[in-house]
């Protein structure tokens, strides 16, 4: 901070874990040497003269934030689920409208396929389907896929400490009063699904985006930023560009791991090894006395038991390689989810 004479400008920088990297107080310029400043460490008295360009020190949000919200590659998207609903605030329950599931394969024909299509009618979901004269608007779906990659953070707001802690520890949201108020101010609600279960929902539905590595982004869209919400803490609110007019919307982002996205290995069946034939004592002695390595090797190649053992060993090794590769993909996907949730947990 700066203000009183002799105080200067305090510059503090921290890493992603909030550990201090730098804590300096930059004072006045050295007379007749505009590039040099008097500087001291915030916790120490000695003053140094250093070369410093204070015009590079910015507290503007846009100068520091990583704007790319989801940090995803559109070519890695393999599925999108759209859940259309609203929240009945008086009853504290969900008003379902529709669910649509889409698969995407960039080498498929067609690339987009409907795998789930349901409409909520008469208190339950009924199957929906395209009419004979209807087809998927693939151009619009392609635009949606591109828009997911184009979501930009224009501002953020810190979530309550309890909410952030819950998300980091368990990935769940608990219904204390501060959390409920913070969520509701931005268009997010904890709604009761049955007698004991509450889940986070939003007033503009949600979208799930499944990636090849099993990461599934959960995007819950809240109200338009600046639309009359009462927000006490104004550090910003992770919002997404909604349209070309510059309207921004609050977004609650989480990540989950979906192992179904990673194909399980196809393991080859192990062949049976035939029992070795019993040999007479003189045959065993004769084999033991053989000294010709070439003859012994030829005999081994003709031995069906040895062949079967070698083939079984080869298949076992290949199956293990496939299983290890699958486990590694699962581990990497789970680690990626943890990294993303650590990023998303503190902020709207």
Coordinates of C-alpha atoms in Angstrom, one line a residue, residues 5 99 102 164 255 318:
X5 CA 5.1 10.2 3.4
X99 CA -32.1 -33.9 -20.5
X102 CA -24.6 -36.2 -27.0
X164 CA -14.0 -23.6 -0.4
X255 CA -14.7 -31.3 -12.2
X318 CA 1.0 -58.2 -22.9

